[in-house]
PDB file of C-alpha atoms and ligand atoms in Angstrom:
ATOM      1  CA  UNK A   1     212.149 -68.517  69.311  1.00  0.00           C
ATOM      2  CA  UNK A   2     215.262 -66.502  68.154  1.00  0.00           C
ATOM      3  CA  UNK A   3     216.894 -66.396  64.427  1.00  0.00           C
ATOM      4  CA  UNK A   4     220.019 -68.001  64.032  1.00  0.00           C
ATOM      5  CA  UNK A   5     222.419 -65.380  62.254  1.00  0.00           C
ATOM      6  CA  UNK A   6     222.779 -67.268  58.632  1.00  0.00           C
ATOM      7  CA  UNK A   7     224.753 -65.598  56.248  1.00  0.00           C
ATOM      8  CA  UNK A   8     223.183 -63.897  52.748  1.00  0.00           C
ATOM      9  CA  UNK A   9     224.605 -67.074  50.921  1.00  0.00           C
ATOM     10  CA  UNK A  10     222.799 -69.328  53.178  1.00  0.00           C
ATOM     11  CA  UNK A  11     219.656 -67.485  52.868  1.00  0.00           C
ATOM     12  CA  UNK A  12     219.688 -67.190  49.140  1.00  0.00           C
ATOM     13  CA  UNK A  13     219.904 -70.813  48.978  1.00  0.00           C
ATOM     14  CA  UNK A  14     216.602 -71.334  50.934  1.00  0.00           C
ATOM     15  CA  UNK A  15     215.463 -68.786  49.165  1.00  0.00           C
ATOM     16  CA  UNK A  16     215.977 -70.079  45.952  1.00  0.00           C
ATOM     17  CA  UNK A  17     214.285 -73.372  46.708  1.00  0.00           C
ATOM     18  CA  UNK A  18     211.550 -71.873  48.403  1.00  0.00           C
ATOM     19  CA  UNK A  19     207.778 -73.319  47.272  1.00  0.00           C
ATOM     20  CA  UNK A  20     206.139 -72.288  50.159  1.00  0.00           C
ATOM     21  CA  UNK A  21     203.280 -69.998  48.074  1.00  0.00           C
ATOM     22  CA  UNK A  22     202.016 -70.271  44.588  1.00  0.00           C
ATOM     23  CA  UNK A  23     204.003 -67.694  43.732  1.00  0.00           C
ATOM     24  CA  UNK A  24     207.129 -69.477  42.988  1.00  0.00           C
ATOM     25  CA  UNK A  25     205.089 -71.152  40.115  1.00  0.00           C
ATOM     26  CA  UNK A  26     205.442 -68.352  37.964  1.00  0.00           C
ATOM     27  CA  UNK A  27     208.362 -66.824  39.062  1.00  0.00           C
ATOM     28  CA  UNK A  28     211.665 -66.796  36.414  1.00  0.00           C
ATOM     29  CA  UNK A  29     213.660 -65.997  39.037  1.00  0.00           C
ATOM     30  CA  UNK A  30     213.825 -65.485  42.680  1.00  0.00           C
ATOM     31  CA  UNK A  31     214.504 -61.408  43.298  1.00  0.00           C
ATOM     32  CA  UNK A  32     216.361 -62.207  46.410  1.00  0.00           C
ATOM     33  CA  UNK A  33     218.314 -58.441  46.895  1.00  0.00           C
ATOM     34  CA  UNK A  34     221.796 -56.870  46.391  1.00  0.00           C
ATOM     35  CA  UNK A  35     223.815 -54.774  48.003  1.00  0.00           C
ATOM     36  CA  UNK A  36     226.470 -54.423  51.050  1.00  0.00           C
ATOM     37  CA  UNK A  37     225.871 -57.343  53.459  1.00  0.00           C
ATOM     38  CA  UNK A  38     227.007 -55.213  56.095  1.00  0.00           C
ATOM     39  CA  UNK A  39     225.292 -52.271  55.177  1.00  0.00           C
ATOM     40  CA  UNK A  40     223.976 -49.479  57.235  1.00  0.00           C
ATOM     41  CA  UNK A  41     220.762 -48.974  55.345  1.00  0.00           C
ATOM     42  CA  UNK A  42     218.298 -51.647  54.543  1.00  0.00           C
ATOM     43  CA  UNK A  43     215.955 -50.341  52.049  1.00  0.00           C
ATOM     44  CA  UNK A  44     212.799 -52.557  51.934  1.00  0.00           C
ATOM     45  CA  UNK A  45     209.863 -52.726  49.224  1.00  0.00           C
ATOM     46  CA  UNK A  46     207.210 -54.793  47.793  1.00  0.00           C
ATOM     47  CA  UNK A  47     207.743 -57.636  45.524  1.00  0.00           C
ATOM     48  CA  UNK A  48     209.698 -57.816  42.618  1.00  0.00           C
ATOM     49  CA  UNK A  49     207.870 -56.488  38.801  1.00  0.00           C
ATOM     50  CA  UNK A  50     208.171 -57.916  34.886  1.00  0.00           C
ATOM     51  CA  UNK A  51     211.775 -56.605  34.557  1.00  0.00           C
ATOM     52  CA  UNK A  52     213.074 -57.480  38.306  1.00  0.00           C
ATOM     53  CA  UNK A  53     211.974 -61.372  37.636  1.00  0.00           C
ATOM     54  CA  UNK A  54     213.430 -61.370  34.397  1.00  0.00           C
ATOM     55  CA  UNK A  55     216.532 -60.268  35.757  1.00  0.00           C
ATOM     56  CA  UNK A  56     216.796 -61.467  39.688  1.00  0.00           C
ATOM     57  CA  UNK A  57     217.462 -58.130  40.602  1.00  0.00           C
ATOM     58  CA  UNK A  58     215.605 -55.473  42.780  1.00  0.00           C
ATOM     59  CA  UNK A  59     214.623 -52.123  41.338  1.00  0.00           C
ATOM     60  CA  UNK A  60     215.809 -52.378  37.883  1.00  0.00           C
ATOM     61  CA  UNK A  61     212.969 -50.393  35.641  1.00  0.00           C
ATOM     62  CA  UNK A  62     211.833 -47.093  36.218  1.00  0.00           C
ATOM     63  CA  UNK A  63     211.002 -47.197  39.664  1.00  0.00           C
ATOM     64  CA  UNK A  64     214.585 -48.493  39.803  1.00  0.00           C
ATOM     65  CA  UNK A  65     216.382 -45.348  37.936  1.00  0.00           C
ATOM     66  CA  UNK A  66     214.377 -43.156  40.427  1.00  0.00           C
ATOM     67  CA  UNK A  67     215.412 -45.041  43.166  1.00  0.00           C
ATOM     68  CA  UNK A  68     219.021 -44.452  42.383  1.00  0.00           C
ATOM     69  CA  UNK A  69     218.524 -40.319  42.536  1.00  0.00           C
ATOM     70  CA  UNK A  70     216.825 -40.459  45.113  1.00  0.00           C
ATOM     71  CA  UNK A  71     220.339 -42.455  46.746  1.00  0.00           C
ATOM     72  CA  UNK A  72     222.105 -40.002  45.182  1.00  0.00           C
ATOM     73  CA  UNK A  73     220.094 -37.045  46.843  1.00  0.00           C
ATOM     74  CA  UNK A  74     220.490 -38.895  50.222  1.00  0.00           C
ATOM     75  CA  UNK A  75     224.370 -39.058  49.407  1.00  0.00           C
ATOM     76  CA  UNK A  76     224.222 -42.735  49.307  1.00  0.00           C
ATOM     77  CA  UNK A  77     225.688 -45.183  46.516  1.00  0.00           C
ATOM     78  CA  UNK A  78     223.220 -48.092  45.850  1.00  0.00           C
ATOM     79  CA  UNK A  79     226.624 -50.833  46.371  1.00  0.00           C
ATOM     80  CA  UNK A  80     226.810 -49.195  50.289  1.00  0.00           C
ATOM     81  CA  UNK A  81     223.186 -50.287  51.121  1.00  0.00           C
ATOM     82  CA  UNK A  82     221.206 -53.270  50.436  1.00  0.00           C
ATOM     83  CA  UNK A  83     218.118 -53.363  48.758  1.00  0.00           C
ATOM     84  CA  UNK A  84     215.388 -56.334  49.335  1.00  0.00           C
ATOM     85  CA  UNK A  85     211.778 -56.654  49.541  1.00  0.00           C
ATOM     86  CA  UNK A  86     208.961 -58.357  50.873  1.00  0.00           C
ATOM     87  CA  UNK A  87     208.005 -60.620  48.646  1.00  0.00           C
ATOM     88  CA  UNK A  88     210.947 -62.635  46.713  1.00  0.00           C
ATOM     89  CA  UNK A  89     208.739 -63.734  43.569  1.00  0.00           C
ATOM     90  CA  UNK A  90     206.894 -61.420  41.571  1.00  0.00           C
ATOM     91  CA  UNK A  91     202.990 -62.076  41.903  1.00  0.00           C
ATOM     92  CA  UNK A  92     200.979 -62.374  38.341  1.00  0.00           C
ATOM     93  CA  UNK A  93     200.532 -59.139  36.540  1.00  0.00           C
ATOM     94  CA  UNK A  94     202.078 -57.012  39.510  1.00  0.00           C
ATOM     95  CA  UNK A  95     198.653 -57.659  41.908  1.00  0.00           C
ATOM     96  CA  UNK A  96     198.815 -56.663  45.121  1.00  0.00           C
ATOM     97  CA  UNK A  97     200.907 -58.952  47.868  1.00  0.00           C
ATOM     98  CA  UNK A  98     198.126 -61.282  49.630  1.00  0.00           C
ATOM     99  CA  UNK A  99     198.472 -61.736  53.064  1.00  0.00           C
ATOM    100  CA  UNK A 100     199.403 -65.837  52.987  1.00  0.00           C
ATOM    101  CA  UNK A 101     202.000 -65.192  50.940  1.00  0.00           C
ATOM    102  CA  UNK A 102     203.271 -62.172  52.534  1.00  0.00           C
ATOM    103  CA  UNK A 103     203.293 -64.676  55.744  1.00  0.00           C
ATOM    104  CA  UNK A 104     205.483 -67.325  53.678  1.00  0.00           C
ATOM    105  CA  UNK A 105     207.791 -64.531  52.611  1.00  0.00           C
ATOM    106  CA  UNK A 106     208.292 -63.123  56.305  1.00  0.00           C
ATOM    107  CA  UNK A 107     210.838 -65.431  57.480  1.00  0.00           C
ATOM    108  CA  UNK A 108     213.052 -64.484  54.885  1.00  0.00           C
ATOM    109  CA  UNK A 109     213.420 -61.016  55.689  1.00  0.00           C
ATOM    110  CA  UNK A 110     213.644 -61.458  59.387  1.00  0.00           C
ATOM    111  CA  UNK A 111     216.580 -63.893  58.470  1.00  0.00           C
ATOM    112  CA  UNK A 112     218.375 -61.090  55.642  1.00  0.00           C
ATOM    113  CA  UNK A 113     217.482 -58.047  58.558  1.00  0.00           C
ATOM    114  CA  UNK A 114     219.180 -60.276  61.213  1.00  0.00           C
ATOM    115  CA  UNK A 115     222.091 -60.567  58.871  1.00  0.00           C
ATOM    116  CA  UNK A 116     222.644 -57.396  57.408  1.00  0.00           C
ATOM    117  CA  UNK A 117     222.005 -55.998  61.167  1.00  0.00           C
ATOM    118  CA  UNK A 118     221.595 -52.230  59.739  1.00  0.00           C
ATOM    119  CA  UNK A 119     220.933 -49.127  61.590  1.00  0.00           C
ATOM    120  CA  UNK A 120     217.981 -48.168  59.926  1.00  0.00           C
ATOM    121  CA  UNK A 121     215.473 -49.531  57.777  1.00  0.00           C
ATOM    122  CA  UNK A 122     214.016 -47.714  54.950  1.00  0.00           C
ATOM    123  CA  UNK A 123     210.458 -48.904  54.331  1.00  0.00           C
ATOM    124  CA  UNK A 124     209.203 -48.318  50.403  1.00  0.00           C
ATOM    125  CA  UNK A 125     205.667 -48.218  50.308  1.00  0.00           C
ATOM    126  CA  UNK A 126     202.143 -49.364  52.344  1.00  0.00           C
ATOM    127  CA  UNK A 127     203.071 -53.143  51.989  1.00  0.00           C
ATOM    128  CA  UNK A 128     206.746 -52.986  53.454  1.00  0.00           C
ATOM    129  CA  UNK A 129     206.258 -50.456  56.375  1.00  0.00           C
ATOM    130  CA  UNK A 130     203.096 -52.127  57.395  1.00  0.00           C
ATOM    131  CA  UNK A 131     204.792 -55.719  57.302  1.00  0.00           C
ATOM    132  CA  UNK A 132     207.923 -53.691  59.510  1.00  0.00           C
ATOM    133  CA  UNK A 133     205.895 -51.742  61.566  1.00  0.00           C
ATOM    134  CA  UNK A 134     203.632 -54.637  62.405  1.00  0.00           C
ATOM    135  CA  UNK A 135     200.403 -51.440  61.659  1.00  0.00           C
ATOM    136  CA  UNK A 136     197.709 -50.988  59.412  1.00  0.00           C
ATOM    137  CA  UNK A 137     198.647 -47.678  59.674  1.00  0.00           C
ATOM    138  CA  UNK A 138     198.664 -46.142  55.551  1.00  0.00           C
ATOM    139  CA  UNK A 139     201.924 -44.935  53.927  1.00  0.00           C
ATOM    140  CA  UNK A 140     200.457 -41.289  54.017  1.00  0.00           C
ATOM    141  CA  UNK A 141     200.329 -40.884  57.854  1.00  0.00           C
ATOM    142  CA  UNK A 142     203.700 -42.439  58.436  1.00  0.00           C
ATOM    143  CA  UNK A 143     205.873 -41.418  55.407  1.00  0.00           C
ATOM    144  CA  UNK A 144     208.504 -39.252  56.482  1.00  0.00           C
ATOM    145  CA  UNK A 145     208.164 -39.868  60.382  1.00  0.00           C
ATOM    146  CA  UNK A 146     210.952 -41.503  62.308  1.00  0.00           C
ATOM    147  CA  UNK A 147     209.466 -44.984  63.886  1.00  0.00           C
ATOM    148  CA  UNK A 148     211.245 -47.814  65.585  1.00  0.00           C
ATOM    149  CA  UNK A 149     210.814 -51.772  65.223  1.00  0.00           C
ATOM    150  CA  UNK A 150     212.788 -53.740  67.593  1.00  0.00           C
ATOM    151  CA  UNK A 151     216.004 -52.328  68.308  1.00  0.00           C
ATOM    152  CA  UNK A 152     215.934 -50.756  64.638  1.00  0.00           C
ATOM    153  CA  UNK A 153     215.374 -47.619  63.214  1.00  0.00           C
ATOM    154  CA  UNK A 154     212.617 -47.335  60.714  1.00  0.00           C
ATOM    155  CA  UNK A 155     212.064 -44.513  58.031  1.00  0.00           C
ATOM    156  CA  UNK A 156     208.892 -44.498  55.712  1.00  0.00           C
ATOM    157  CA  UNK A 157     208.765 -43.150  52.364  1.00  0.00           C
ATOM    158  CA  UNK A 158     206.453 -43.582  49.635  1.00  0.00           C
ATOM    159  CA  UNK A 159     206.894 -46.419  47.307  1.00  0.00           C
ATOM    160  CA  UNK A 160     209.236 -44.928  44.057  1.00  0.00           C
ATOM    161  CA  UNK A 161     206.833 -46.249  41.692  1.00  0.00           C
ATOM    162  CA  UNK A 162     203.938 -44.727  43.140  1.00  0.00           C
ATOM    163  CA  UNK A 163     205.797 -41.031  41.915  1.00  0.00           C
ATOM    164  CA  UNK A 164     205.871 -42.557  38.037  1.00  0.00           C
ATOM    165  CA  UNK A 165     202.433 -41.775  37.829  1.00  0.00           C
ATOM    166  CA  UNK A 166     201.613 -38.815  40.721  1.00  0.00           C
ATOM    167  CA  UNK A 167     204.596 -36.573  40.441  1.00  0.00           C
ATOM    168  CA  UNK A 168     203.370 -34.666  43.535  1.00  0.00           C
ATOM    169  CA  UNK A 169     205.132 -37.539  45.386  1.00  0.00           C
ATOM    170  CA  UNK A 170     208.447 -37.032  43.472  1.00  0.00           C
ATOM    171  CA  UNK A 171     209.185 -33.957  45.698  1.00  0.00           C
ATOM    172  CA  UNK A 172     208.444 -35.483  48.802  1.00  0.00           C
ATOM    173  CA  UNK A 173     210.274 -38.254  48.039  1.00  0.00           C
ATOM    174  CA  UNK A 174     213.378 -36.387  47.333  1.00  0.00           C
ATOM    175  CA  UNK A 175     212.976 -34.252  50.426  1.00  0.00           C
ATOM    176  CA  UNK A 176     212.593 -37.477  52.625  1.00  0.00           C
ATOM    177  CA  UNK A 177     216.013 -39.176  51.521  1.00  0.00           C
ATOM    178  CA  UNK A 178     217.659 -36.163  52.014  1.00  0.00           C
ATOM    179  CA  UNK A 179     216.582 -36.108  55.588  1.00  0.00           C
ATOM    180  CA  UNK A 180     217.418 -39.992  55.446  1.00  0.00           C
ATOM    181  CA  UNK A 181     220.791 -38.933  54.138  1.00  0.00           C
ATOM    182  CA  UNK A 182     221.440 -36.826  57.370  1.00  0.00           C
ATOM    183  CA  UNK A 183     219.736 -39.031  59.881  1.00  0.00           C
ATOM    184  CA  UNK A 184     222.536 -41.653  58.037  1.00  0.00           C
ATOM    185  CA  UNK A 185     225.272 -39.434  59.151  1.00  0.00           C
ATOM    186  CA  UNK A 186     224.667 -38.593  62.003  1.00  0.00           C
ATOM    187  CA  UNK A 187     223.488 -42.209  63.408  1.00  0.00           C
ATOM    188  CA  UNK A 188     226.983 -43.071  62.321  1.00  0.00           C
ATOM    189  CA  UNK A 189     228.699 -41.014  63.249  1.00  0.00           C
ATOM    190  CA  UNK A 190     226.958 -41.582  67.006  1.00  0.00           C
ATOM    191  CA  UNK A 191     227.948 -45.670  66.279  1.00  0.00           C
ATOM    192  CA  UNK A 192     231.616 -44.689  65.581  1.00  0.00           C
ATOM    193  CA  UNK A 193     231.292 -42.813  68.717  1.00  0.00           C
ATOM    194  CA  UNK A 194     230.501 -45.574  70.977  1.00  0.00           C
ATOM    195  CA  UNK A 195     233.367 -47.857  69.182  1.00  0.00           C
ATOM    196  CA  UNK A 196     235.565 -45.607  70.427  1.00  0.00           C
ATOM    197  CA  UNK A 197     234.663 -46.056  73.831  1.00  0.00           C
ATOM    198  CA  UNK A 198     234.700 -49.857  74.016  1.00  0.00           C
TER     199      UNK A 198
HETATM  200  S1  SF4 B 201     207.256 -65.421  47.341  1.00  0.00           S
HETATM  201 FE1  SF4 B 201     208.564 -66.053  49.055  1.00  0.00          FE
HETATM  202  S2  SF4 B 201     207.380 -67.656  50.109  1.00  0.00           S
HETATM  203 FE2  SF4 B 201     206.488 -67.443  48.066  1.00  0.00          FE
HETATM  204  S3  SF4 B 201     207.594 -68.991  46.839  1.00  0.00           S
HETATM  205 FE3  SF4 B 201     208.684 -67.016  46.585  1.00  0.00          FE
HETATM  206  S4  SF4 B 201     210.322 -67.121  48.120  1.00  0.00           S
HETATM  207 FE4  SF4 B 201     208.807 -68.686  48.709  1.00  0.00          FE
END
């Protein structure tokens, strides 16, 4: 069965009376994602940490400030693209996302990616691209690769966070959302194209 298109208001409100895992138990806020709701790049990761469910927003600590050079480096402004993530309450003590709860979750990014209809997906990490990608295929292989879900583009990097503490990833990292700065360009510049045609 197909999504209805809701809009990002309509989702936050289901959103923020989900209870469909234990994980809304402990949450102190729903981390349901900011950015353009029309944006071009979707920019997916895990599940929100300490500082993201004290604050209901995405990316706000360290991994955060990284995140927004590594936007800069792609020439992107974090307002033009919309950040979100798997899982919309932040599991105890930053565990891993189980699989039942990743399940719960799902719908809610289906609904925000049908929204948002971008033309490419950035996937942050193992848990995101493999939820995308629909692989068990690791981060390693596919970082850095150009893949396809659906009728959307999909671009794997390394999680952010996982360059706080192996700075060997910091470089790739940087190198990858400068390519996804380009591939940006030009797959808008190809959309703008085809406008002008209709
Ligand atoms: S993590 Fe997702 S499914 Fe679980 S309670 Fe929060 S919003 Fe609902």
């Amino acid at each position: 069965m197909s999504l209805p298109v809701l809009s990002l208001d309509e989702i936050r409100n289901q959103v923020e009376q989900c209870q469909a895992c234990p994980l809304w138990e402990g949450r102190t806020h729903v981390v349901f994602g900011e950015g353009d709701p029309h944006a071009r790049v979707l920019i997916v990761g895990e599940a929100p940490g300490k500082n993201e469910d004290l604050q209901g927003k995405p990316f706000v600590g360290a991994a955060g400030k990284f995140l927004d050079e590594l936007l800069e480096a792609a020439g992107l402004k974090r307002e033009e693209v919309f950040i979100a993530n798997v899982l919309k309450c932040r599991p105890p003590s930053n565990r891993n996302p189980q699989a039942h709860e990743i399940q719960a979750c799902a719908p809610f990014l289906r609904l925000q990616t049908k929204s948002i209809d971008p033309l490419v997906i950035v996937t942050m990490g193992n848990f995101a691209t493999q939820f995308i990608l629909k692989t068990g295929v690791g981060i390693t292989h596919l970082r850095g690769t150009v893949q396809q879900a659906g009728k959307f583009t999909v671009l794997p990097v390394y999680h952010p966070a996982a360059a706080i503490y192996d700075r060997s990833k910091r470089e790739v990292l940087l190198a990858d959302f400068q390519q996804i700065g380009s591939m940006v360009r030009d797959r808008m510049a190809q959309s703008s194209d085809i406008q002008a045609l209709d």
